[in-house]
XYZ file of C-alpha atoms in Angstrom:
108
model
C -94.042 57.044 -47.636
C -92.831 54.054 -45.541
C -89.340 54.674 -44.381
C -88.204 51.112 -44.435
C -87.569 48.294 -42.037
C -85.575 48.617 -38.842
C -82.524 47.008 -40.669
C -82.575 49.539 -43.041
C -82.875 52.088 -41.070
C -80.412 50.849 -38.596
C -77.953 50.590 -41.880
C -78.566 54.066 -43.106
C -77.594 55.721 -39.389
C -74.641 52.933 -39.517
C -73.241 54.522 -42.594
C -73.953 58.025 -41.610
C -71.837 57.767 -38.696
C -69.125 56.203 -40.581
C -69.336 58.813 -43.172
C -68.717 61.405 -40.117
C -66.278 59.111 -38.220
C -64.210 59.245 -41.388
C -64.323 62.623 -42.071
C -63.312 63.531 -38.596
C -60.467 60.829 -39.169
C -58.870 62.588 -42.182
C -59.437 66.057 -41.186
C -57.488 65.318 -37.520
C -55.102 63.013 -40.020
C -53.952 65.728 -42.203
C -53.754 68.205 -39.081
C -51.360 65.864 -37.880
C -49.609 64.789 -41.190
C -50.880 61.201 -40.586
C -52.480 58.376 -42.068
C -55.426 56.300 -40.852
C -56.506 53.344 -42.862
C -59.847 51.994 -43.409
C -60.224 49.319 -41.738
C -59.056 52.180 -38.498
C -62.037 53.881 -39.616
C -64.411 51.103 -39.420
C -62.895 49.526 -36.197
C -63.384 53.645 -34.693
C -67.026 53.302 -35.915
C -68.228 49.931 -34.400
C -66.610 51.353 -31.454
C -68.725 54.527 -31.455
C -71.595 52.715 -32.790
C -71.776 50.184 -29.698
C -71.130 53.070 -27.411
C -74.016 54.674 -28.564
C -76.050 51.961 -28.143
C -74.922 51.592 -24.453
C -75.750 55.204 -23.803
C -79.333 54.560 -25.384
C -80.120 51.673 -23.697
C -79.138 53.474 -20.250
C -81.033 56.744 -21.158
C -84.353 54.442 -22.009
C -83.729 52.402 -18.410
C -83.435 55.511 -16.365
C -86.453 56.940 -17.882
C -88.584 53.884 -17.896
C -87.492 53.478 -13.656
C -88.678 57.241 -13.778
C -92.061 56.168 -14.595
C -91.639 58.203 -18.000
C -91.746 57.256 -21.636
C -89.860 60.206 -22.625
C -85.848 60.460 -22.157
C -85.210 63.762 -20.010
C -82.283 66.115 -19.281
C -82.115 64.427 -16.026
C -81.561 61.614 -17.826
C -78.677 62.812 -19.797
C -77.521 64.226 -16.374
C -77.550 60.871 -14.417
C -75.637 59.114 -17.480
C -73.109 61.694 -17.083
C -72.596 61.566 -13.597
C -69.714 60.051 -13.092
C -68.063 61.795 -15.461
C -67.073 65.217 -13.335
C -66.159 67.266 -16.517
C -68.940 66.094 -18.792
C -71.362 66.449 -15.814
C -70.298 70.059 -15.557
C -70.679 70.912 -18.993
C -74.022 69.295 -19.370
C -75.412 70.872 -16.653
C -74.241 74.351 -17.115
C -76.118 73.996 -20.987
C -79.487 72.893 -19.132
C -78.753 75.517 -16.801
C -78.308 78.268 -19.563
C -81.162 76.710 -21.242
C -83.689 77.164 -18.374
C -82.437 80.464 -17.836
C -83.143 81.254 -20.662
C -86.313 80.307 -21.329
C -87.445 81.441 -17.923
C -86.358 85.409 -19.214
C -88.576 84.669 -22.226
C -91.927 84.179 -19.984
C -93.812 86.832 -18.516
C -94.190 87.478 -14.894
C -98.297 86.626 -13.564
């Protein structure tokens, strides 16, 4: 089954993140006895929306200047590099993560 156009598709992740966005909204809203209105909501969303496209179109460069096709942790990492504290958390979760796995293999 096709799963539609681009459009579409782009439309359906659109309103997804809206849906979230907004949810996010009224739970912090009520946990602060405030009020956002929609058009907040929406305006929060483009907002998000276009920074996620930023962080996609810098995650596909640094991968396609790596020679690779495929979007990587080091990647991820050199978005977040000049961002000390998101750096640090990032890293410490691919650190865990190969840690991890690396207790899972067995010794040759």
């Amino acid at each position: 089954m096709a799963e539609g156009s681009d459009e579409e598709v782009r439309e359906r992740l659109k309103a997804a993140l809206w849906f979230a966005v907004g949810k996010m909204v009224d739970e912090e809203s009520l946990r602060r006895n405030r009020n956002a209105t929609p058009q907040f909501i929406g305006a929060l969303t483009e907002m998000v929306w276009a920074q996620i496209e930023n962080v996609a179109l810098d995650l596909e460069s640094f991968s396609h200047h790596a020679g690779r096709t495929t979007v990587t942790t080091d990647d991820v990492l050199l978005l977040a590099r000049r961002n000390q504290d998101l750096f640090g958390i990032i890293k410490e979760a691919v650190d865990q993560q190969k840690a991890s796995k690396a207790k899972g293999k067995p010794n040759r």
